[in-house]
PDB file of C-alpha atoms and ligand atoms in Angstrom:
ATOM      1  CA  MET A  26      -8.593 -28.683  -9.631  1.00 43.00           C
ATOM      2  CA  SER A  27      -8.834 -24.904  -9.427  1.00 48.00           C
ATOM      3  CA  THR A  28      -7.083 -23.377  -6.418  1.00 51.00           C
ATOM      4  CA  HIS A  29      -9.985 -20.969  -5.986  1.00 49.00           C
ATOM      5  CA  ALA A  30     -13.027 -23.227  -6.120  1.00 49.00           C
ATOM      6  CA  LYS A  31     -14.631 -22.330  -2.762  1.00 55.00           C
ATOM      7  CA  GLN A  32     -14.803 -18.558  -2.865  1.00 61.00           C
ATOM      8  CA  LYS A  33     -16.660 -16.944   0.046  1.00 88.00           C
ATOM      9  CA  ARG A  34     -15.106 -13.526  -0.336  1.00 96.00           C
ATOM     10  CA  LEU A  35     -16.936 -10.217  -0.571  1.00 98.00           C
ATOM     11  CA  THR A  36     -17.839  -9.503  -4.175  1.00 98.00           C
ATOM     12  CA  THR A  37     -17.306  -6.283  -6.092  1.00 98.00           C
ATOM     13  CA  ALA A  38     -21.114  -5.877  -6.013  1.00 98.00           C
ATOM     14  CA  SER A  39     -21.074  -5.975  -2.203  1.00 98.00           C
ATOM     15  CA  ILE A  40     -18.282  -3.375  -2.137  1.00 98.00           C
ATOM     16  CA  ARG A  41     -20.334  -1.167  -4.432  1.00 98.00           C
ATOM     17  CA  ALA A  42     -23.369  -1.595  -2.175  1.00 98.00           C
ATOM     18  CA  MET A  43     -21.397  -0.195   0.786  1.00 98.00           C
ATOM     19  CA  LYS A  44     -21.751   3.329  -0.670  1.00 98.00           C
ATOM     20  CA  GLY A  45     -23.509   5.551   1.870  1.00 97.00           C
ATOM     21  CA  ARG A  46     -23.778   2.656   4.349  1.00 98.00           C
ATOM     22  CA  ASP A  47     -20.359   1.476   5.563  1.00 98.00           C
ATOM     23  CA  ARG A  48     -16.908   2.903   5.064  1.00 98.00           C
ATOM     24  CA  VAL A  49     -14.679   0.671   2.946  1.00 98.00           C
ATOM     25  CA  VAL A  50     -11.423  -0.520   4.538  1.00 98.00           C
ATOM     26  CA  CYS A  51      -8.732  -1.311   2.002  1.00 98.00           C
ATOM     27  CA  LEU A  52      -5.008  -2.051   2.216  1.00 98.00           C
ATOM     28  CA  THR A  53      -2.502  -3.283  -0.298  1.00 98.00           C
ATOM     29  CA  ALA A  54      -1.194  -6.834   0.116  1.00 98.00           C
ATOM     30  CA  TYR A  55       1.424  -8.677  -1.898  1.00 98.00           C
ATOM     31  CA  THR A  56       2.017 -12.019  -0.137  1.00 98.00           C
ATOM     32  CA  THR A  57       0.013 -14.867   1.409  1.00 98.00           C
ATOM     33  CA  PRO A  58       1.059 -14.388   5.081  1.00 98.00           C
ATOM     34  CA  ILE A  59       0.319 -10.666   5.039  1.00 98.00           C
ATOM     35  CA  ALA A  60      -2.989 -11.266   3.232  1.00 98.00           C
ATOM     36  CA  ARG A  61      -3.939 -13.740   6.004  1.00 98.00           C
ATOM     37  CA  LEU A  62      -3.219 -11.112   8.667  1.00 98.00           C
ATOM     38  CA  LEU A  63      -5.143  -8.342   6.889  1.00 98.00           C
ATOM     39  CA  ASP A  64      -8.091 -10.398   5.676  1.00 98.00           C
ATOM     40  CA  PRO A  65     -10.236 -10.390   8.859  1.00 97.00           C
ATOM     41  CA  HIS A  66     -10.006  -6.596   9.109  1.00 98.00           C
ATOM     42  CA  CYS A  67     -10.277  -5.421   5.500  1.00 98.00           C
ATOM     43  CA  ASP A  68     -13.094  -5.317   2.961  1.00 98.00           C
ATOM     44  CA  LEU A  69     -10.754  -4.980   0.006  1.00 98.00           C
ATOM     45  CA  LEU A  70      -7.200  -6.211  -0.520  1.00 98.00           C
ATOM     46  CA  LEU A  71      -5.458  -4.476  -3.379  1.00 98.00           C
ATOM     47  CA  VAL A  72      -2.504  -6.177  -5.023  1.00 98.00           C
ATOM     48  CA  GLY A  73      -1.131  -2.822  -6.096  1.00 98.00           C
ATOM     49  CA  ASP A  74       1.590  -2.287  -8.658  1.00 98.00           C
ATOM     50  CA  SER A  75       3.197  -0.315  -5.811  1.00 97.00           C
ATOM     51  CA  LEU A  76       4.823  -3.707  -5.200  1.00 98.00           C
ATOM     52  CA  GLY A  77       7.439  -2.609  -7.743  1.00 97.00           C
ATOM     53  CA  MET A  78       8.640   0.034  -5.287  1.00 95.00           C
ATOM     54  CA  VAL A  79       7.789  -1.713  -2.024  1.00 95.00           C
ATOM     55  CA  LEU A  80       9.069  -5.230  -2.798  1.00 96.00           C
ATOM     56  CA  TYR A  81      11.366  -4.861  -5.786  1.00 97.00           C
ATOM     57  CA  GLY A  82      13.165  -1.589  -4.999  1.00 94.00           C
ATOM     58  CA  MET A  83      12.047   0.190  -8.180  1.00 96.00           C
ATOM     59  CA  ASP A  84      11.812   3.997  -8.240  1.00 93.00           C
ATOM     60  CA  THR A  85       8.405   3.982  -9.949  1.00 95.00           C
ATOM     61  CA  THR A  86       5.718   1.466 -10.955  1.00 97.00           C
ATOM     62  CA  VAL A  87       6.548   1.752 -14.658  1.00 97.00           C
ATOM     63  CA  GLY A  88       8.715  -1.390 -14.733  1.00 98.00           C
ATOM     64  CA  VAL A  89       6.145  -3.692 -13.122  1.00 98.00           C
ATOM     65  CA  THR A  90       5.097  -6.610 -15.354  1.00 98.00           C
ATOM     66  CA  LEU A  91       1.999  -8.734 -15.769  1.00 98.00           C
ATOM     67  CA  ASP A  92       4.049 -11.750 -14.602  1.00 98.00           C
ATOM     68  CA  MET A  93       4.774 -10.005 -11.269  1.00 98.00           C
ATOM     69  CA  MET A  94       1.121  -9.060 -10.804  1.00 98.00           C
ATOM     70  CA  ALA A  95      -0.045 -12.596 -11.605  1.00 98.00           C
ATOM     71  CA  ALA A  96       2.408 -14.169  -9.131  1.00 98.00           C
ATOM     72  CA  HIS A  97       1.584 -11.799  -6.253  1.00 98.00           C
ATOM     73  CA  GLY A  98      -2.140 -11.810  -7.103  1.00 98.00           C
ATOM     74  CA  LEU A  99      -2.260 -15.590  -6.693  1.00 98.00           C
ATOM     75  CA  ALA A 100      -0.333 -15.355  -3.409  1.00 98.00           C
ATOM     76  CA  VAL A 101      -2.829 -12.840  -1.995  1.00 98.00           C
ATOM     77  CA  VAL A 102      -5.895 -14.771  -3.156  1.00 98.00           C
ATOM     78  CA  ARG A 103      -4.498 -17.820  -1.332  1.00 98.00           C
ATOM     79  CA  GLY A 104      -4.439 -15.790   1.885  1.00 98.00           C
ATOM     80  CA  ALA A 105      -7.862 -14.130   1.557  1.00 98.00           C
ATOM     81  CA  GLU A 106     -11.017 -15.782   2.855  1.00 98.00           C
ATOM     82  CA  ARG A 107     -13.279 -12.784   3.342  1.00 98.00           C
ATOM     83  CA  ALA A 108     -11.879  -9.714   1.618  1.00 98.00           C
ATOM     84  CA  CYS A 109     -12.512  -8.933  -2.022  1.00 98.00           C
ATOM     85  CA  VAL A 110      -9.190  -9.125  -3.911  1.00 98.00           C
ATOM     86  CA  ILE A 111      -8.365  -6.729  -6.732  1.00 98.00           C
ATOM     87  CA  VAL A 112      -5.173  -6.900  -8.798  1.00 98.00           C
ATOM     88  CA  ASP A 113      -3.637  -3.901 -10.586  1.00 98.00           C
ATOM     89  CA  LEU A 114      -3.156  -4.008 -14.333  1.00 98.00           C
ATOM     90  CA  PRO A 115       0.447  -2.841 -14.721  1.00 98.00           C
ATOM     91  CA  PHE A 116       1.654  -0.060 -17.026  1.00 98.00           C
ATOM     92  CA  GLY A 117       1.612  -1.129 -20.690  1.00 98.00           C
ATOM     93  CA  SER A 118      -0.775  -4.043 -20.218  1.00 98.00           C
ATOM     94  CA  TYR A 119      -4.002  -2.171 -21.050  1.00 98.00           C
ATOM     95  CA  GLN A 120      -3.311   1.144 -22.774  1.00 97.00           C
ATOM     96  CA  VAL A 121      -2.695  -0.106 -26.331  1.00 98.00           C
ATOM     97  CA  SER A 122      -6.251  -1.319 -27.017  1.00 98.00           C
ATOM     98  CA  LYS A 123      -9.336  -2.479 -25.191  1.00 98.00           C
ATOM     99  CA  GLU A 124      -8.790  -5.978 -26.598  1.00 98.00           C
ATOM    100  CA  ARG A 125      -5.292  -6.044 -25.140  1.00 98.00           C
ATOM    101  CA  ALA A 126      -6.727  -4.804 -21.835  1.00 98.00           C
ATOM    102  CA  PHE A 127      -9.238  -7.650 -21.870  1.00 98.00           C
ATOM    103  CA  LEU A 128      -6.533 -10.265 -22.452  1.00 98.00           C
ATOM    104  CA  SER A 129      -4.370  -8.852 -19.647  1.00 98.00           C
ATOM    105  CA  ALA A 130      -7.323  -8.721 -17.254  1.00 98.00           C
ATOM    106  CA  LEU A 131      -8.414 -12.213 -18.293  1.00 98.00           C
ATOM    107  CA  ARG A 132      -4.961 -13.552 -17.482  1.00 98.00           C
ATOM    108  CA  LEU A 133      -5.052 -11.995 -14.001  1.00 98.00           C
ATOM    109  CA  MET A 134      -8.592 -13.236 -13.330  1.00 98.00           C
ATOM    110  CA  GLN A 135      -7.862 -16.783 -14.536  1.00 98.00           C
ATOM    111  CA  GLU A 136      -4.402 -17.236 -13.049  1.00 98.00           C
ATOM    112  CA  THR A 137      -5.069 -15.636  -9.673  1.00 98.00           C
ATOM    113  CA  GLY A 138      -8.792 -16.098  -8.994  1.00 98.00           C
ATOM    114  CA  CYS A 139      -9.037 -12.402  -8.064  1.00 98.00           C
ATOM    115  CA  ASP A 140     -12.383 -10.578  -8.024  1.00 98.00           C
ATOM    116  CA  GLY A 141     -11.502  -7.802 -10.436  1.00 98.00           C
ATOM    117  CA  VAL A 142      -8.769  -5.541 -11.756  1.00 98.00           C
ATOM    118  CA  LYS A 143      -7.780  -1.920 -11.224  1.00 98.00           C
ATOM    119  CA  LEU A 144      -6.549   0.406 -13.909  1.00 98.00           C
ATOM    120  CA  GLU A 145      -5.448   4.040 -13.882  1.00 98.00           C
ATOM    121  CA  GLY A 146      -7.058   6.633 -16.117  1.00 98.00           C
ATOM    122  CA  GLY A 147     -10.064   8.850 -16.662  1.00 98.00           C
ATOM    123  CA  GLU A 148     -11.941   9.861 -19.806  1.00 98.00           C
ATOM    124  CA  GLU A 149      -9.311   8.305 -22.081  1.00 98.00           C
ATOM    125  CA  MET A 150      -9.773   4.877 -20.444  1.00 98.00           C
ATOM    126  CA  ALA A 151     -13.581   4.973 -20.170  1.00 98.00           C
ATOM    127  CA  GLU A 152     -14.155   2.990 -23.371  1.00 98.00           C
ATOM    128  CA  THR A 153     -11.761   0.296 -22.110  1.00 98.00           C
ATOM    129  CA  VAL A 154     -13.503   0.110 -18.731  1.00 98.00           C
ATOM    130  CA  GLU A 155     -16.872  -0.254 -20.469  1.00 98.00           C
ATOM    131  CA  PHE A 156     -15.471  -2.995 -22.737  1.00 98.00           C
ATOM    132  CA  LEU A 157     -14.101  -4.978 -19.775  1.00 98.00           C
ATOM    133  CA  VAL A 158     -17.199  -4.626 -17.605  1.00 98.00           C
ATOM    134  CA  ALA A 159     -19.502  -5.635 -20.473  1.00 98.00           C
ATOM    135  CA  ARG A 160     -17.412  -8.802 -20.865  1.00 98.00           C
ATOM    136  CA  GLY A 161     -17.462  -9.863 -17.220  1.00 98.00           C
ATOM    137  CA  ILE A 162     -14.412  -8.162 -15.718  1.00 98.00           C
ATOM    138  CA  PRO A 163     -15.175  -5.986 -12.665  1.00 98.00           C
ATOM    139  CA  VAL A 164     -13.106  -2.792 -12.800  1.00 98.00           C
ATOM    140  CA  PHE A 165     -11.831  -0.594  -9.963  1.00 98.00           C
ATOM    141  CA  GLY A 166     -10.988   2.860 -11.389  1.00 98.00           C
ATOM    142  CA  HIS A 167      -8.147   5.156 -10.306  1.00 98.00           C
ATOM    143  CA  VAL A 168      -8.142   8.931 -10.890  1.00 98.00           C
ATOM    144  CA  GLY A 169      -6.364  12.019  -9.535  1.00 97.00           C
ATOM    145  CA  LEU A 170      -2.670  11.306  -9.069  1.00 96.00           C
ATOM    146  CA  MET A 171      -1.865   8.383 -11.363  1.00 96.00           C
ATOM    147  CA  PRO A 172       1.585   6.956 -10.541  1.00 95.00           C
ATOM    148  CA  GLN A 173       1.911   5.133 -13.890  1.00 96.00           C
ATOM    149  CA  LEU A 174       1.922   8.558 -15.600  1.00 95.00           C
ATOM    150  CA  VAL A 175       4.863   9.798 -13.518  1.00 92.00           C
ATOM    151  CA  ASN A 176       7.038  10.368 -16.578  1.00 91.00           C
ATOM    152  CA  THR A 177       4.568  12.606 -18.407  1.00 90.00           C
ATOM    153  CA  ALA A 178       3.302  14.273 -15.225  1.00 87.00           C
ATOM    154  CA  GLY A 179       6.850  15.249 -14.240  1.00 80.00           C
ATOM    155  CA  GLY A 180       6.839  13.555 -10.832  1.00 81.00           C
ATOM    156  CA  PHE A 181       4.470  12.724  -8.004  1.00 85.00           C
ATOM    157  CA  ARG A 182       2.475  15.722  -6.729  1.00 89.00           C
ATOM    158  CA  SER A 183      -0.947  16.416  -5.293  1.00 92.00           C
ATOM    159  CA  MET A 184      -3.686  17.190  -7.793  1.00 92.00           C
ATOM    160  CA  GLY A 185      -6.699  19.466  -8.282  1.00 95.00           C
ATOM    161  CA  HIS A 186      -5.110  22.794  -7.350  1.00 95.00           C
ATOM    162  CA  SER A 187      -5.985  24.658 -10.553  1.00 96.00           C
ATOM    163  CA  ASP A 188      -9.532  25.013 -11.946  1.00 97.00           C
ATOM    164  CA  ALA A 189      -8.535  23.215 -15.141  1.00 97.00           C
ATOM    165  CA  GLU A 190      -6.986  20.293 -13.273  1.00 96.00           C
ATOM    166  CA  ALA A 191      -9.983  20.019 -10.932  1.00 97.00           C
ATOM    167  CA  GLU A 192     -12.380  20.032 -13.865  1.00 98.00           C
ATOM    168  CA  LYS A 193     -10.395  17.264 -15.594  1.00 97.00           C
ATOM    169  CA  ILE A 194     -10.485  15.064 -12.458  1.00 98.00           C
ATOM    170  CA  ARG A 195     -14.252  15.666 -12.126  1.00 98.00           C
ATOM    171  CA  ARG A 196     -14.762  14.565 -15.728  1.00 98.00           C
ATOM    172  CA  ASP A 197     -12.444  11.566 -15.247  1.00 98.00           C
ATOM    173  CA  ALA A 198     -14.331  10.308 -12.198  1.00 98.00           C
ATOM    174  CA  ALA A 199     -17.721  10.735 -13.878  1.00 98.00           C
ATOM    175  CA  ALA A 200     -16.527   8.950 -17.042  1.00 98.00           C
ATOM    176  CA  ILE A 201     -15.155   5.967 -15.111  1.00 98.00           C
ATOM    177  CA  GLU A 202     -18.330   5.635 -13.067  1.00 98.00           C
ATOM    178  CA  GLN A 203     -20.439   5.927 -16.213  1.00 98.00           C
ATOM    179  CA  ALA A 204     -18.330   3.208 -17.851  1.00 98.00           C
ATOM    180  CA  GLY A 205     -19.322   0.777 -15.097  1.00 98.00           C
ATOM    181  CA  ALA A 206     -16.504   0.728 -12.512  1.00 98.00           C
ATOM    182  CA  PHE A 207     -17.724  -0.696  -9.181  1.00 98.00           C
ATOM    183  CA  ALA A 208     -15.606   1.792  -7.182  1.00 98.00           C
ATOM    184  CA  LEU A 209     -12.703   4.123  -7.750  1.00 98.00           C
ATOM    185  CA  VAL A 210      -9.530   5.211  -6.082  1.00 98.00           C
ATOM    186  CA  ILE A 211      -8.982   8.953  -5.769  1.00 98.00           C
ATOM    187  CA  GLU A 212      -5.287   9.530  -5.130  1.00 98.00           C
ATOM    188  CA  GLY A 213      -3.411  12.648  -4.002  1.00 97.00           C
ATOM    189  CA  THR A 214      -6.304  15.045  -4.544  1.00 98.00           C
ATOM    190  CA  VAL A 215      -7.322  18.140  -2.603  1.00 98.00           C
ATOM    191  CA  GLU A 216     -10.061  17.617  -0.038  1.00 98.00           C
ATOM    192  CA  PRO A 217     -12.872  19.840  -1.420  1.00 98.00           C
ATOM    193  CA  LEU A 218     -12.642  18.193  -4.822  1.00 98.00           C
ATOM    194  CA  ALA A 219     -12.535  14.657  -3.376  1.00 98.00           C
ATOM    195  CA  ARG A 220     -15.572  15.566  -1.252  1.00 98.00           C
ATOM    196  CA  GLU A 221     -17.483  16.936  -4.232  1.00 98.00           C
ATOM    197  CA  ILE A 222     -16.683  13.902  -6.418  1.00 98.00           C
ATOM    198  CA  THR A 223     -17.631  11.490  -3.629  1.00 98.00           C
ATOM    199  CA  ALA A 224     -20.995  13.227  -3.228  1.00 98.00           C
ATOM    200  CA  SER A 225     -21.628  13.171  -6.957  1.00 98.00           C
ATOM    201  CA  LEU A 226     -20.958   9.464  -7.591  1.00 98.00           C
ATOM    202  CA  SER A 227     -23.146   6.453  -6.873  1.00 98.00           C
ATOM    203  CA  VAL A 228     -20.109   4.151  -6.421  1.00 98.00           C
ATOM    204  CA  PRO A 229     -17.679   4.273  -3.473  1.00 98.00           C
ATOM    205  CA  THR A 230     -14.588   6.444  -3.696  1.00 98.00           C
ATOM    206  CA  ILE A 231     -11.527   5.013  -1.954  1.00 98.00           C
ATOM    207  CA  GLY A 232      -9.116   7.739  -0.968  1.00 98.00           C
ATOM    208  CA  ILE A 233      -5.357   7.732  -0.646  1.00 98.00           C
ATOM    209  CA  GLY A 234      -4.204  11.241   0.117  1.00 97.00           C
ATOM    210  CA  ALA A 235      -7.703  12.441  -0.746  1.00 98.00           C
ATOM    211  CA  SER A 236      -9.065  13.126   2.764  1.00 98.00           C
ATOM    212  CA  VAL A 237     -11.645  11.552   5.046  1.00 98.00           C
ATOM    213  CA  ALA A 238     -14.399  12.756   2.705  1.00 98.00           C
ATOM    214  CA  CYS A 239     -13.977   9.627   0.559  1.00 98.00           C
ATOM    215  CA  ASP A 240     -16.183   6.565   1.150  1.00 98.00           C
ATOM    216  CA  GLY A 241     -13.205   4.427   2.160  1.00 98.00           C
ATOM    217  CA  GLN A 242      -9.445   4.527   2.519  1.00 98.00           C
ATOM    218  CA  VAL A 243      -6.478   2.617   1.150  1.00 98.00           C
ATOM    219  CA  LEU A 244      -2.818   2.741   2.165  1.00 98.00           C
ATOM    220  CA  VAL A 245       0.236   0.723   1.257  1.00 97.00           C
ATOM    221  CA  VAL A 246       0.524  -1.934   3.978  1.00 98.00           C
ATOM    222  CA  ASP A 247       4.285  -1.516   4.421  1.00 97.00           C
ATOM    223  CA  ASP A 248       3.688   2.196   5.120  1.00 96.00           C
ATOM    224  CA  VAL A 249       1.056   1.355   7.739  1.00 97.00           C
ATOM    225  CA  LEU A 250       3.428  -1.099   9.420  1.00 97.00           C
ATOM    226  CA  GLY A 251       6.494   1.153   9.265  1.00 95.00           C
ATOM    227  CA  LEU A 252       8.386  -1.325   7.087  1.00 94.00           C
ATOM    228  CA  PHE A 253       9.008   0.881   4.035  1.00 78.00           C
ATOM    229  CA  ASP A 254      11.732   3.388   4.743  1.00 77.00           C
ATOM    230  CA  GLY A 255      11.608   5.203   1.383  1.00 71.00           C
ATOM    231  CA  PHE A 256       9.880   8.541   0.854  1.00 75.00           C
ATOM    232  CA  LYS A 257       6.968   9.047   3.314  1.00 83.00           C
ATOM    233  CA  PRO A 258       4.163  11.061   1.684  1.00 88.00           C
ATOM    234  CA  LYS A 259       2.141  13.523   3.821  1.00 92.00           C
ATOM    235  CA  PHE A 260      -0.936  11.265   3.684  1.00 95.00           C
ATOM    236  CA  VAL A 261       0.777   8.233   5.236  1.00 96.00           C
ATOM    237  CA  LYS A 262       0.144   7.409   8.870  1.00 96.00           C
ATOM    238  CA  ARG A 263       2.333   4.730  10.396  1.00 95.00           C
ATOM    239  CA  PHE A 264       0.246   2.624  12.766  1.00 97.00           C
ATOM    240  CA  ALA A 265       3.320   0.626  13.854  1.00 97.00           C
ATOM    241  CA  GLU A 266       7.107   0.887  13.574  1.00 95.00           C
ATOM    242  CA  LEU A 267       8.098  -2.659  12.612  1.00 97.00           C
ATOM    243  CA  GLY A 268      11.337  -1.650  10.884  1.00 95.00           C
ATOM    244  CA  PRO A 269      13.286  -1.335  14.166  1.00 95.00           C
ATOM    245  CA  VAL A 270      11.625  -4.537  15.496  1.00 97.00           C
ATOM    246  CA  VAL A 271      12.872  -6.502  12.461  1.00 97.00           C
ATOM    247  CA  SER A 272      16.294  -4.935  12.708  1.00 96.00           C
ATOM    248  CA  SER A 273      16.656  -5.786  16.393  1.00 98.00           C
ATOM    249  CA  ALA A 274      15.479  -9.408  15.868  1.00 98.00           C
ATOM    250  CA  VAL A 275      18.019  -9.901  13.092  1.00 98.00           C
ATOM    251  CA  GLN A 276      20.769  -8.314  15.213  1.00 98.00           C
ATOM    252  CA  SER A 277      20.017 -10.795  18.039  1.00 98.00           C
ATOM    253  CA  TYR A 278      20.015 -13.712  15.585  1.00 98.00           C
ATOM    254  CA  ALA A 279      23.386 -12.646  14.137  1.00 98.00           C
ATOM    255  CA  LEU A 280      24.852 -12.291  17.635  1.00 98.00           C
ATOM    256  CA  GLU A 281      23.675 -15.758  18.708  1.00 98.00           C
ATOM    257  CA  VAL A 282      24.929 -17.405  15.512  1.00 98.00           C
ATOM    258  CA  ARG A 283      28.326 -15.734  15.903  1.00 98.00           C
ATOM    259  CA  ASP A 284      28.792 -16.626  19.566  1.00 98.00           C
ATOM    260  CA  GLY A 285      27.380 -20.184  19.159  1.00 98.00           C
ATOM    261  CA  ARG A 286      24.261 -19.737  21.342  1.00 98.00           C
ATOM    262  CA  PHE A 287      21.986 -20.600  18.406  1.00 98.00           C
ATOM    263  CA  PRO A 288      20.937 -23.293  17.622  1.00 97.00           C
ATOM    264  CA  ALA A 289      20.510 -24.547  21.196  1.00 97.00           C
ATOM    265  CA  HIS A 290      19.730 -28.096  22.345  1.00 96.00           C
ATOM    266  CA  GLU A 291      15.948 -27.612  21.836  1.00 96.00           C
ATOM    267  CA  HIS A 292      16.463 -26.669  18.199  1.00 97.00           C
ATOM    268  CA  THR A 293      18.593 -29.715  17.482  1.00 97.00           C
ATOM    269  CA  PHE A 294      17.608 -33.244  16.330  1.00 97.00           C
ATOM    270  CA  GLN A 295      19.062 -36.104  18.369  1.00 95.00           C
ATOM    271  CA  PRO A 296      19.157 -39.757  17.320  1.00 95.00           C
ATOM    272  CA  ARG A 297      15.967 -41.633  18.374  1.00 94.00           C
ATOM    273  CA  LYS A 298      16.405 -43.829  21.489  1.00 90.00           C
ATOM    274  CA  ARG A 299      16.415 -47.556  20.463  1.00 84.00           C
TER     275      ARG A 299
HETATM  276  O1  KIV B 305      -0.433   0.435  -6.467  1.00 88.24           O
HETATM  277  C1  KIV B 305      -1.051   0.728  -5.436  1.00 88.24           C
HETATM  278  O2  KIV B 305      -0.723   0.261  -4.334  1.00 88.24           O
HETATM  279  C2  KIV B 305      -2.185   1.627  -5.565  1.00 88.24           C
HETATM  280  C3  KIV B 305      -2.826   2.136  -4.322  1.00 88.24           C
HETATM  281  C4  KIV B 305      -1.939   2.692  -3.335  1.00 88.24           C
HETATM  282  C5  KIV B 305      -4.036   2.926  -4.584  1.00 88.24           C
HETATM  283  O3  KIV B 305      -2.589   1.916  -6.632  1.00 88.24           O
END
């Protein structure tokens, strides 16, 4: 039997319909227990390829594979009852051809039970987005700063500062909307441009480092919880500092194991009384 037979989650159509009505709350999630905690509060859970950096210690998302996305996508779907779940297509799984993109997306949809896929790219990916959407795969676009292009872009930096760059991002967003995406991420983009694009589109824009002008927001959950101690971009706000909490719990555990206080009597099985 399918593991995702009784889906009651928000659909990509309901996320799209939030434009101009409700702000869209989105966070990344990579595991079942975290998905369960986020689900009641979020409209969208994104199984981002940021998991390469957050969970696997990679420097960029370039090394993330379809196998990783399928495994974590399934874990998140298992933990989501209400939120719409979108899984990232990783680098290399959709750029070669639209047919290849369809097969990669199909694998994620079938193996995880997710509601759609996200891919990075503007005008150059519009034909692929149209191909997927026409064949039943909901697509979440991603423009502005595109982390999978880090090697050609020469690093991670905010976008839209020059007229030419701003014009390209405008065209990218319009092309992805036109191709049928139900929403799109705008990452690392200057506020006036994000505001203008948001006003010009009929689908929700979900900002990360693109200001409050977007229709919704997404952050990496480990950043929100203060669990990721790598580079902290300007746009990250830590809503908790769980790193020190984890560290102190583990320090107490180590102390109690070393001095023989743990496990205590209540953690120990005794023979049943006869
Ligand atoms: O991979 C990711 O987590 C993302 C979001 C942060 C937008 O693409």
